[in-house]
Coordinates of C-alpha atoms (C1' of nucleotides) in Angstrom, one line a residue:
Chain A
X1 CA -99.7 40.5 14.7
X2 CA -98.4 43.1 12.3
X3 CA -96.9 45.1 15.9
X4 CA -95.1 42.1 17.0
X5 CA -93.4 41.7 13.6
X6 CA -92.8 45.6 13.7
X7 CA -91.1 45.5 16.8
X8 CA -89.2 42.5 15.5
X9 CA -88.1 43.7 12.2
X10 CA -87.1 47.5 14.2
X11 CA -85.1 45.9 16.6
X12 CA -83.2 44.2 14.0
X13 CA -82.5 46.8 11.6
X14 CA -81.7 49.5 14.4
X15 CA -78.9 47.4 15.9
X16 CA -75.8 48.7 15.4
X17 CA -77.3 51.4 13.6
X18 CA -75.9 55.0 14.2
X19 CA -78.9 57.3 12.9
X20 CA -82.2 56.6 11.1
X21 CA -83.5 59.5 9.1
X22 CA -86.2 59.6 9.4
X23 CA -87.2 57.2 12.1
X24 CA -91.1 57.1 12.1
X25 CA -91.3 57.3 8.3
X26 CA -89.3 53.8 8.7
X27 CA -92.1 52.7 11.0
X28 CA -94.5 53.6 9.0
X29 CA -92.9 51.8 5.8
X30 CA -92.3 48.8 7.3
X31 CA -95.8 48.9 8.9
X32 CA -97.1 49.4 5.1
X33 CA -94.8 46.2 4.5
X34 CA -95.8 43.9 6.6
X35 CA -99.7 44.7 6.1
X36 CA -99.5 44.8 2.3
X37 CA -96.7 41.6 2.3
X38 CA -94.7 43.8 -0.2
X39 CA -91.0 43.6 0.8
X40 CA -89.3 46.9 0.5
X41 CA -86.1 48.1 -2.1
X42 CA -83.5 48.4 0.5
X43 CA -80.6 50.4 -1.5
X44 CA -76.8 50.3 -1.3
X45 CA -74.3 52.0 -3.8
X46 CA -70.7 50.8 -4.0
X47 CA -68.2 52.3 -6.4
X48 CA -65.6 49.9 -7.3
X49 CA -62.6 52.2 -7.0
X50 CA -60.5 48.9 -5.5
X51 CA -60.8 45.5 -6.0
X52 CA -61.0 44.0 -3.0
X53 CA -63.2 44.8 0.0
X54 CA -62.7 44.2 3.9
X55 CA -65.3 44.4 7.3
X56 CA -65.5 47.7 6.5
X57 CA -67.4 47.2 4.2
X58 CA -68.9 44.4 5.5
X59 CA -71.0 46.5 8.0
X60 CA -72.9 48.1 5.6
X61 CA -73.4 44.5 3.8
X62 CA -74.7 42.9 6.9
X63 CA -76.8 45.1 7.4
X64 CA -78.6 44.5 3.9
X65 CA -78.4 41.1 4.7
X66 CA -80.5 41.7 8.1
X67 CA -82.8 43.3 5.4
X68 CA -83.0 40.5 3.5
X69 CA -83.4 37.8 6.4
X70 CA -86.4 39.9 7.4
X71 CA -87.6 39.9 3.4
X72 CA -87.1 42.6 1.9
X73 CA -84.9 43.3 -1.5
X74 CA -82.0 44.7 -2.1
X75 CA -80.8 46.9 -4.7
X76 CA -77.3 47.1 -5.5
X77 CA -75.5 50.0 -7.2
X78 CA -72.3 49.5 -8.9
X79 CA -71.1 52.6 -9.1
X80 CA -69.1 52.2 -12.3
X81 CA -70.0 55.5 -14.0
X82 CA -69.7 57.3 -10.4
X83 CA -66.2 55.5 -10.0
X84 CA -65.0 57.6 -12.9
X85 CA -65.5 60.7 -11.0
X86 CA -64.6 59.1 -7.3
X87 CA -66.4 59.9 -4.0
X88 CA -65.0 63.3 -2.6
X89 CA -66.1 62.2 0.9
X90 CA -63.8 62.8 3.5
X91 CA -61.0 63.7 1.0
X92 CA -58.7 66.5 1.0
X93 CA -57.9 65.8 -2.3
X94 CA -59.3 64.9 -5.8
X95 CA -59.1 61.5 -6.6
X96 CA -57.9 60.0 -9.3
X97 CA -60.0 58.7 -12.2
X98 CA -59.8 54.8 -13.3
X99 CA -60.6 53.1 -16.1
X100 CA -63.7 51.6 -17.7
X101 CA -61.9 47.9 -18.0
X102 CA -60.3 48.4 -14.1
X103 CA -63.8 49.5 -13.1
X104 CA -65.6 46.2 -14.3
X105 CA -62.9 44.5 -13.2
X106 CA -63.0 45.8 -9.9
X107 CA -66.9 45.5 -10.0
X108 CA -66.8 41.7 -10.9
X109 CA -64.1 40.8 -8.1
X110 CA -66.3 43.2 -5.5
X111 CA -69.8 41.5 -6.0
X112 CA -67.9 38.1 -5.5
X113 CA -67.2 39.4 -2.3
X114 CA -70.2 40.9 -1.6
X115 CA -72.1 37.9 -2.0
X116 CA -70.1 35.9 0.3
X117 CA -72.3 38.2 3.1
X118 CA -75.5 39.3 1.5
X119 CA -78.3 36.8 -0.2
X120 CA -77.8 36.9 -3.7
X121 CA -81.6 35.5 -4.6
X122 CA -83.1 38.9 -2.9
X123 CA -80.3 40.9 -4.8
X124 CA -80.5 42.7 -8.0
X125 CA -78.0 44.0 -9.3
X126 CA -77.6 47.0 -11.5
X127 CA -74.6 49.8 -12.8
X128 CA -75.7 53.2 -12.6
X129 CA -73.8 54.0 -16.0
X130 CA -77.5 52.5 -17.1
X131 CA -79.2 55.7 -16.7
X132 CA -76.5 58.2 -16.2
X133 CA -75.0 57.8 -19.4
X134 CA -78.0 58.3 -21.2
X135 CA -78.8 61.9 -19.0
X136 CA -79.1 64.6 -21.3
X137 CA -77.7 68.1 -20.4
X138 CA -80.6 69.4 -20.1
X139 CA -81.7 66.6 -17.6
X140 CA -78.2 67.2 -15.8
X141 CA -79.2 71.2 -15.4
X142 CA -83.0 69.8 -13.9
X143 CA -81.2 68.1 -11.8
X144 CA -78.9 70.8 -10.5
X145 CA -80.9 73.7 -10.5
X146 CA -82.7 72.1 -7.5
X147 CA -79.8 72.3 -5.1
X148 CA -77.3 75.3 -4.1
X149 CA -73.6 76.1 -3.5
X150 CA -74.3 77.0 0.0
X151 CA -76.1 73.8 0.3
X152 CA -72.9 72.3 -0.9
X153 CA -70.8 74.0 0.9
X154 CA -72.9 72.8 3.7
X155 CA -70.9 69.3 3.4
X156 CA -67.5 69.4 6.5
X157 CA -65.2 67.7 3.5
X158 CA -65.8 70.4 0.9
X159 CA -66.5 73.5 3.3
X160 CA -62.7 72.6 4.0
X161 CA -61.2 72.1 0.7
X162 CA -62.8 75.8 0.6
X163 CA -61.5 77.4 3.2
X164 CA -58.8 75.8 2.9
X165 CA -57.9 77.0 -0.9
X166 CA -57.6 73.3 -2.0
X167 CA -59.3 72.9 -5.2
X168 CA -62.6 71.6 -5.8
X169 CA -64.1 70.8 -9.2
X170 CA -67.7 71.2 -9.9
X171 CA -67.8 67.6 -11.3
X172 CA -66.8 66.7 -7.8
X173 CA -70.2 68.5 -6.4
X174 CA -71.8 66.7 -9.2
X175 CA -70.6 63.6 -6.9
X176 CA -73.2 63.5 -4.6
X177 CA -76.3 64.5 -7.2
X178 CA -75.4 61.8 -9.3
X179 CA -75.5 59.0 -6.3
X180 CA -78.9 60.9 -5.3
X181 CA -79.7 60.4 -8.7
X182 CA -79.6 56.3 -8.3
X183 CA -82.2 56.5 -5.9
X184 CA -84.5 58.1 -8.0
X185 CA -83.9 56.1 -10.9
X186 CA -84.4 52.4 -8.0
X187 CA -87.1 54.0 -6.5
X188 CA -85.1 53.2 -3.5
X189 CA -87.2 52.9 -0.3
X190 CA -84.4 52.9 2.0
X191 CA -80.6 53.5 1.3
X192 CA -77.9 52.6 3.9
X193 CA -74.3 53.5 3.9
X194 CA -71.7 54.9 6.5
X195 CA -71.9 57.5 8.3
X196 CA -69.7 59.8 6.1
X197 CA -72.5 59.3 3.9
X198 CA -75.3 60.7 5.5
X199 CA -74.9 63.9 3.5
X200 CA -74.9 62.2 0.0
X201 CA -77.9 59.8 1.5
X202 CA -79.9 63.1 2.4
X203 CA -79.3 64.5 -1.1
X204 CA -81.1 61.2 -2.7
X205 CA -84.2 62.4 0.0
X206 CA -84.3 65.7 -1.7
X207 CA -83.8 64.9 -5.1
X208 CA -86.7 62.2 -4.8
X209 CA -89.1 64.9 -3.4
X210 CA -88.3 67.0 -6.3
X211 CA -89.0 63.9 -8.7
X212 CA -92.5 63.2 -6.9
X213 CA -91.1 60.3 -5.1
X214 CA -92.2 58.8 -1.3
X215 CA -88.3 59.8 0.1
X216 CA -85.9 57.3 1.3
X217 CA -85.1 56.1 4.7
X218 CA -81.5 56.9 5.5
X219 CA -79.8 54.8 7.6
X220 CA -76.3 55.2 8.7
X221 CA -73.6 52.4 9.8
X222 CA -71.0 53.7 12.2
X223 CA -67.3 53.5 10.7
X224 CA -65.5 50.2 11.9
X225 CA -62.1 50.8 13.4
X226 CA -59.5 48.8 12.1
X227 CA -57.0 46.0 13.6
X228 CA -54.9 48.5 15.3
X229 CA -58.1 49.7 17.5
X230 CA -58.2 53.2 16.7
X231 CA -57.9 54.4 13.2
X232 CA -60.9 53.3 10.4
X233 CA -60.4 50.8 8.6
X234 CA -59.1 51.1 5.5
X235 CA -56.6 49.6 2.9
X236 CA -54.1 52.5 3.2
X237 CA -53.9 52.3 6.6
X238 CA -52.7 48.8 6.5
X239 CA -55.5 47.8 9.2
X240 CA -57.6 46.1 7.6
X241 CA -59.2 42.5 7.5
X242 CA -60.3 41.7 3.6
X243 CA -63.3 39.1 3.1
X244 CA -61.0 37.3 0.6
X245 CA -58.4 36.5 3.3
X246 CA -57.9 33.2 3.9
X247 CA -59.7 31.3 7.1
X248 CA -56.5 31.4 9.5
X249 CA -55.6 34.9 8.6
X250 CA -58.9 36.2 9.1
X251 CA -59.5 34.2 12.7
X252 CA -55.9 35.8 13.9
X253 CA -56.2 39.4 12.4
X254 CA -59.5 39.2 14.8
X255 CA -57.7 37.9 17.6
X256 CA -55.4 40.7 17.1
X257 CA -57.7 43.8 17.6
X258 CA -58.1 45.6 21.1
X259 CA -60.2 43.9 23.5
X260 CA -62.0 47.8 23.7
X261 CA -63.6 47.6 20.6
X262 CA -64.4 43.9 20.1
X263 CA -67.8 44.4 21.5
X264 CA -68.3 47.0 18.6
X265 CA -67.3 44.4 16.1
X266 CA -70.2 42.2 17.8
X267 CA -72.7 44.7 17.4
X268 CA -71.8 45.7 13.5
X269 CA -70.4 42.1 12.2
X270 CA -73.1 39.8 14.1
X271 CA -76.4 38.7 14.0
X272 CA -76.4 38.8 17.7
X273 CA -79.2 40.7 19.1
X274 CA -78.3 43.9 21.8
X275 CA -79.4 41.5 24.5
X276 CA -77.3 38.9 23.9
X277 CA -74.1 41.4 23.2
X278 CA -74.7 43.2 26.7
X279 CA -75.1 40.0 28.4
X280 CA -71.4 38.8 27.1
X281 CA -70.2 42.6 28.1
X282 CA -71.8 41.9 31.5
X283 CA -70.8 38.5 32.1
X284 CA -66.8 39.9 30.7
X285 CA -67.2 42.8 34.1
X286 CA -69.1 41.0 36.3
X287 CA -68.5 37.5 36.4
X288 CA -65.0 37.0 35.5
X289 CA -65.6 36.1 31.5
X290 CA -61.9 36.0 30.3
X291 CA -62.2 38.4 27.3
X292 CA -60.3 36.0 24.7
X293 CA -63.2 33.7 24.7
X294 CA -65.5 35.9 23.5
X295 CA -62.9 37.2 20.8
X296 CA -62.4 33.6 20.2
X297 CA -66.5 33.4 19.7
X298 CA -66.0 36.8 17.6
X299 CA -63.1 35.3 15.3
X300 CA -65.4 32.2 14.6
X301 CA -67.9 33.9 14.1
X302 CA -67.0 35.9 11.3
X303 CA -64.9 33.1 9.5
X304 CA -68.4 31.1 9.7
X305 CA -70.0 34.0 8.1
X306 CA -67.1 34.2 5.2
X307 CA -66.9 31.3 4.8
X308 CA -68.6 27.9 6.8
X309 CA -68.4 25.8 9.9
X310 CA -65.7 23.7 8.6
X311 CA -63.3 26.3 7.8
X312 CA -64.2 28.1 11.0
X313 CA -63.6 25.0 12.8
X314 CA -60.4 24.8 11.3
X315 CA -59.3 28.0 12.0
X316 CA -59.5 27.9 15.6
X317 CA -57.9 24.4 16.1
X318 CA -54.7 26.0 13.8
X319 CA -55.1 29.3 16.5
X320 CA -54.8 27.1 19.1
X321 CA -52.1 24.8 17.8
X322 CA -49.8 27.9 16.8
X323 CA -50.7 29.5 20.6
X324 CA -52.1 27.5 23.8
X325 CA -50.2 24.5 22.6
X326 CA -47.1 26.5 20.6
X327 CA -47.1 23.3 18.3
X328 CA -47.4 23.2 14.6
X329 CA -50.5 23.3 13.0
X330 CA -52.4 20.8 10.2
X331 CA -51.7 22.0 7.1
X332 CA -48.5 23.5 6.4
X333 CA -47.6 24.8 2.9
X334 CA -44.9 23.5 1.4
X335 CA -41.7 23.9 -0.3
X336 CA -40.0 21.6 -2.7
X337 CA -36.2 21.8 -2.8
X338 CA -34.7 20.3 -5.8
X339 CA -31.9 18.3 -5.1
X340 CA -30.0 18.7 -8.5
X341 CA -29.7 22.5 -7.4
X342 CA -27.3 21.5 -4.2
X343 CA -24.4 19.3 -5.6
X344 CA -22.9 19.6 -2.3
X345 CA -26.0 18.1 0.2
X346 CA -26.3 21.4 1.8
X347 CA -27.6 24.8 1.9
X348 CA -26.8 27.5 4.4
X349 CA -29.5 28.4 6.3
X350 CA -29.4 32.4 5.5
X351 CA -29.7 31.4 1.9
X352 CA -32.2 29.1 2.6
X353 CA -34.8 31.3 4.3
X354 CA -34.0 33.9 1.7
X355 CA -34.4 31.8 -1.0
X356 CA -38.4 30.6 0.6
X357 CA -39.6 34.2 1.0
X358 CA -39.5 33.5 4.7
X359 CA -37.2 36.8 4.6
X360 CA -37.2 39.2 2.4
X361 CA -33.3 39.1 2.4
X362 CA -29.9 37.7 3.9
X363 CA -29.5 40.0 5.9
X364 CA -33.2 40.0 7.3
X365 CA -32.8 35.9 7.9
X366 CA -29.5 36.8 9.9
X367 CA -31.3 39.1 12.1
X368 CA -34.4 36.0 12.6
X369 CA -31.8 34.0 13.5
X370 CA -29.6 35.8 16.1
X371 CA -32.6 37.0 17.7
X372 CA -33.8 33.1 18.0
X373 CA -36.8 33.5 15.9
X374 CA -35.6 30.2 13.6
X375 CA -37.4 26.8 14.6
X376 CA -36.3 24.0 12.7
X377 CA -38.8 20.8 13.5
X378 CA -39.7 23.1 16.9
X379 CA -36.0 23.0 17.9
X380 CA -34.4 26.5 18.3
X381 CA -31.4 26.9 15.9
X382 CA -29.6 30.7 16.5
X383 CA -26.2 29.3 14.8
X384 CA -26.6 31.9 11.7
X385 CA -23.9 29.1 9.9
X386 CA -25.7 26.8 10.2
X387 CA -26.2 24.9 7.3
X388 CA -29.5 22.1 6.3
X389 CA -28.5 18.5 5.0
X390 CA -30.9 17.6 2.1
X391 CA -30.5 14.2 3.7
X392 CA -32.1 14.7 6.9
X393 CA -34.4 17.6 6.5
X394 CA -37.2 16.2 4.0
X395 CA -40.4 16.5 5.3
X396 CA -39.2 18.6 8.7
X397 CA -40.7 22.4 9.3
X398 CA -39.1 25.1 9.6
X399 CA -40.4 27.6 11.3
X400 CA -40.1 31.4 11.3
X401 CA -41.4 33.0 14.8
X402 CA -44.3 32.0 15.9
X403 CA -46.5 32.0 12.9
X404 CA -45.0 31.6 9.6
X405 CA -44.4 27.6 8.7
X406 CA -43.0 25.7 5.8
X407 CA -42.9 21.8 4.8
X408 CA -39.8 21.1 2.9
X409 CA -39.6 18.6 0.5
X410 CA -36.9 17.1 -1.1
X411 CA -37.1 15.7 -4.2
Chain B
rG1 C1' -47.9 86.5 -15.2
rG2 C1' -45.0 88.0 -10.4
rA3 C1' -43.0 86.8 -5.4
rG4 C1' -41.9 83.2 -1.9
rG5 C1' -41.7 78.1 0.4
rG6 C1' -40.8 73.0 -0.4
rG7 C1' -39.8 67.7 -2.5
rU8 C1' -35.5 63.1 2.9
rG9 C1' -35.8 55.8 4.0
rC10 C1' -42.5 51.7 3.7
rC11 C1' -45.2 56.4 5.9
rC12 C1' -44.8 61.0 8.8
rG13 C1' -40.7 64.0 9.9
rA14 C1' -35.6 66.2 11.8
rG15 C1' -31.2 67.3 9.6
rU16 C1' -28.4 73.1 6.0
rG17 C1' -20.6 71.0 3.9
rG18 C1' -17.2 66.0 7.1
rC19 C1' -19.0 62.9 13.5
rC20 C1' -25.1 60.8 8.0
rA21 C1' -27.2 54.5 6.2
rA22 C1' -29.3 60.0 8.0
rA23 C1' -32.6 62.1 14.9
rG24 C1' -37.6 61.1 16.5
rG25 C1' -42.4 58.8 15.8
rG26 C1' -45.5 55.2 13.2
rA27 C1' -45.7 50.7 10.6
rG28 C1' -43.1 46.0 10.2
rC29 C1' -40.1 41.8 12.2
rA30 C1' -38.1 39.0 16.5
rG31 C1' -37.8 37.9 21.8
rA32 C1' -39.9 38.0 26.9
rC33 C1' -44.4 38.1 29.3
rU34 C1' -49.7 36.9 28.7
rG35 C1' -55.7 35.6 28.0
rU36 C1' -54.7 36.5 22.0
rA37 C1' -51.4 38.1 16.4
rA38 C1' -54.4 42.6 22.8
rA39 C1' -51.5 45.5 26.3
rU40 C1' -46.5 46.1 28.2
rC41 C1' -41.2 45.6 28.1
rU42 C1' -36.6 44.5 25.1
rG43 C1' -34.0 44.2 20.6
rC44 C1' -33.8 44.7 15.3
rC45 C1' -35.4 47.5 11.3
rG46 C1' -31.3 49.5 2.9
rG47 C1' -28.3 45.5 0.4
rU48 C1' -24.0 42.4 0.4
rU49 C1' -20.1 40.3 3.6
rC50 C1' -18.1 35.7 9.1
rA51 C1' -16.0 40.5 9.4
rC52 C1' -12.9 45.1 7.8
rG53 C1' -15.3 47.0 3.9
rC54 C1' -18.0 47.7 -0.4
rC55 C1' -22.5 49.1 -3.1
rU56 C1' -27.2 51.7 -3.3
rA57 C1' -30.1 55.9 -1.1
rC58 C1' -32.1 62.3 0.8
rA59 C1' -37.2 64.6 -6.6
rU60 C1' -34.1 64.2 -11.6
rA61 C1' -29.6 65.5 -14.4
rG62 C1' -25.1 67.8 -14.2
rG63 C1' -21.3 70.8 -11.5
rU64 C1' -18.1 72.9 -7.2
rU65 C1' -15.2 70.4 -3.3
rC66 C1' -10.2 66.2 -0.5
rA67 C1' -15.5 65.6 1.3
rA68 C1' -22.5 67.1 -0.6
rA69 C1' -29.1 65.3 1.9
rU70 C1' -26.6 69.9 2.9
rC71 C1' -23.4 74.8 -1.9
rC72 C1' -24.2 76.0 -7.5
rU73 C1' -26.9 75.3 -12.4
rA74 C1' -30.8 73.2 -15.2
rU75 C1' -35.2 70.3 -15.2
rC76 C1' -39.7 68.1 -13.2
rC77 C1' -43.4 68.2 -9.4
rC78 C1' -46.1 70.3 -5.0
rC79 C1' -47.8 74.4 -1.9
rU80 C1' -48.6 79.7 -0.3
rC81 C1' -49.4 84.8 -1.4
rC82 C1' -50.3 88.7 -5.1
rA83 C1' -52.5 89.5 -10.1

RNA sequence: GGAGGGGUGCCCGAGUGGCCAAAGGGAGCAGACUGUAAAUCUGCCGGUUCACGCCUACAUAGGUUCAAAUCCUAUCCCCUCCA
């Protein structure tokens, strides 16, 4: 009994995964688990350095949830006295420091997010400015008269900065005590977090050995490449697909990645087990499975996740709409044109589509419009003089290529 | 503290007196095609103007010149080497 739920609970929690440390300790925790019916305090740290997060982030998060679907508890870390120093992983650079208020207000925006994936009744929830504040210097030299320099050093991000004469500040190698620090202060059984973090995960081992502590399972997510298919994803980069986007976005940005790395946004963004993901891979090589129905399955997917059925639902009917059927889809937003504002009955068209925000200028609308991107009511217009009557276009949609509609209203 | 190098459009980056609204790439936008907002191909890509043109822009402020991203002066910022 207790090996077939092993063997259940393993196979979910390795999916996807790109290293365990250490593997048969996990085994042996989660054996302990299931025997003694005591879930485990699954750990995950996230510094609100920007308000909004994106699939990124939501690998790590669905992987808590699989966690928490199998029972056990999550922990999660808001990073808000952390935030004030900023991560150095994978920086060249220091970062710069925010503010207490922009923190919380980052923190309350993130765990709204957050929630939207993981189960908030097996969460708890807890800011590590709780116990980090209260350290005493003494505590803080404890603390880091158990690790080395050269053990530092150790860490690709900072052996560069070194070599490489950038600067490094010690409160930046303070960075990844303070985050090992959490784990002592959770008790954490098992912390997850990308791979970038594996060396700040392995600190929070060492640092609970020191403090007499059973040492936490590592477990590592792989980095999710962004929209354009080959860089991570990340706000900066302009790739990204935020949980807060709305349901149509979110279902196109998906159709939009590269069919090569779809199946990896299968294994990190879906329940799906590794059977069922290399079946859909083999049916896509072997038996002819056209590829956009599986992104299509992909794209639902995750908008179901984010948000529900109906939405997802929604979503693809609107994809489909706007691109098997090129027609216009359910609900377009609208604009209300006052006719007071026109004495004449007319507005120019350039003006028009300037004055919507459907281009960020005159000129830009001139360029739609000679290059036959303009729809009005799904008729082609490229006349850039052409000019709207207020009497015959209430309630007709214009339409700026092939995805961008507005309702106008007269009034 | 000393010596040297540099700051260019959304980003990267070329340009060292006129031919510079500034090469090239990326991003973005549009069109064609398609299985998609994939890939590929084509076009556009500071603002204003129907257009000629005008305005704004090469860190900032001044100056030299008929003419400055390019030369000079000051200021701010970044980097490298030496101490």
């Amino acid at each position: 009994m207790v090996e077939k739920e092993l063997d259940k609970q393993l196979k979910s929690i390795l999916k996807g995964a790109e290293d365990v440390l250490i593997l048969d300790e996990l085994k042996i925790l989660l054996a302990e688990s299931i025997k003694s019916d005591k879930p485990l305090n699954i750990k995950l740290g996230l510094d609100p350095t920007a308000p909004d997060i994106h699939l990124g982030h939501m690998v790590v998060l669905t992987k808590l949830r699989q966690f928490q679907d199998l029972g056990h508890n999550a922990t999660l870390i808001i990073g808000d006295y952390t935030a004030r120093i900023g991560d150095p992983t994978g920086r060249s650079i220091l970062r710069p420091s925010l503010s207490p208020e922009k923190i919380e207000e980052n923190a309350k925006t993130y765990m709204k997010q957050a929630f939207k994936i993981i189960d908030e009744s097996r969460t708890t929830v807890v800011k590590n400015s709780i116990w980090l504040e209260p350290l005493k210097f003494s505590e803080v030299l404890n603390i880091t008269s158990r690790f080395t320099i050269a053990r530092m050093l150790e860490r690709d991000d900072f052996k560069k900065r070194f070599s490489g004469n950038l600067p490094i500040t010690i409160m930046e190698f303070l960075y990844p005590l303070m985050q090992a620090y959490d784990s002592v202060a959770i008790r954490a059984d098992v912390e997850l977090g990308g791979t970038d973090q594996k060396f700040n995960l392995l600190m929070g081992r060492e640092l609970q050995k020191e403090f007499g502590q059973k040492p936490q399972i590592a477990i590592t997510m792989p980095i999710l490449v962004g929209t354009d298919g080959s860089q991570k994803m990340s706000k900066s980069l302009g790739n990204y697909i935020g949980v807060n986007e709305n349901p149509d976005e979110i279902y196109g940005k998906i159709m939009s990645i590269p069919d090569t790395v779809m199946i990896d946004y299968y294994n990190l963004l879906t329940n799906l087990s590794k059977k069922e993901i290399s079946d859909i891979q083999v049916s896509i090589k072997d038996e002819g499975l056209n590829p956009v129905v599986v992104k299509r399955k992909l794209a639902y997917m995750i908008v179901e996740r984010l948000y529900n059925k109906d939405f997802a639902k929604e979503a693809e009917s609107n994809f489909n709409k706007i691109f098997k059927e090129k027609s216009i889809p359910d609900d377009v937003s609208e604009y209300i044109i006052n006719k007071d504002d026109y004495p004449l009955g007319k507005i120019k068209i350039t003006t028009f589509l300037s004055k919507t925000k459907l281009c960020s200028s005159n000129a830009e609308a001139k360029r739609l419009v000679e290059q036959g991107g303009l729809k009005i009511d799904g008729k082609k217009v490229s006349d850039i003089n052409f000019e709207l009557s207020l009497n015959d276009i209430n309630f007709k949609v214009i339409q700026r290529g092939k995805r961008h509609f507005l309702k106008v209203i007269v009034k």
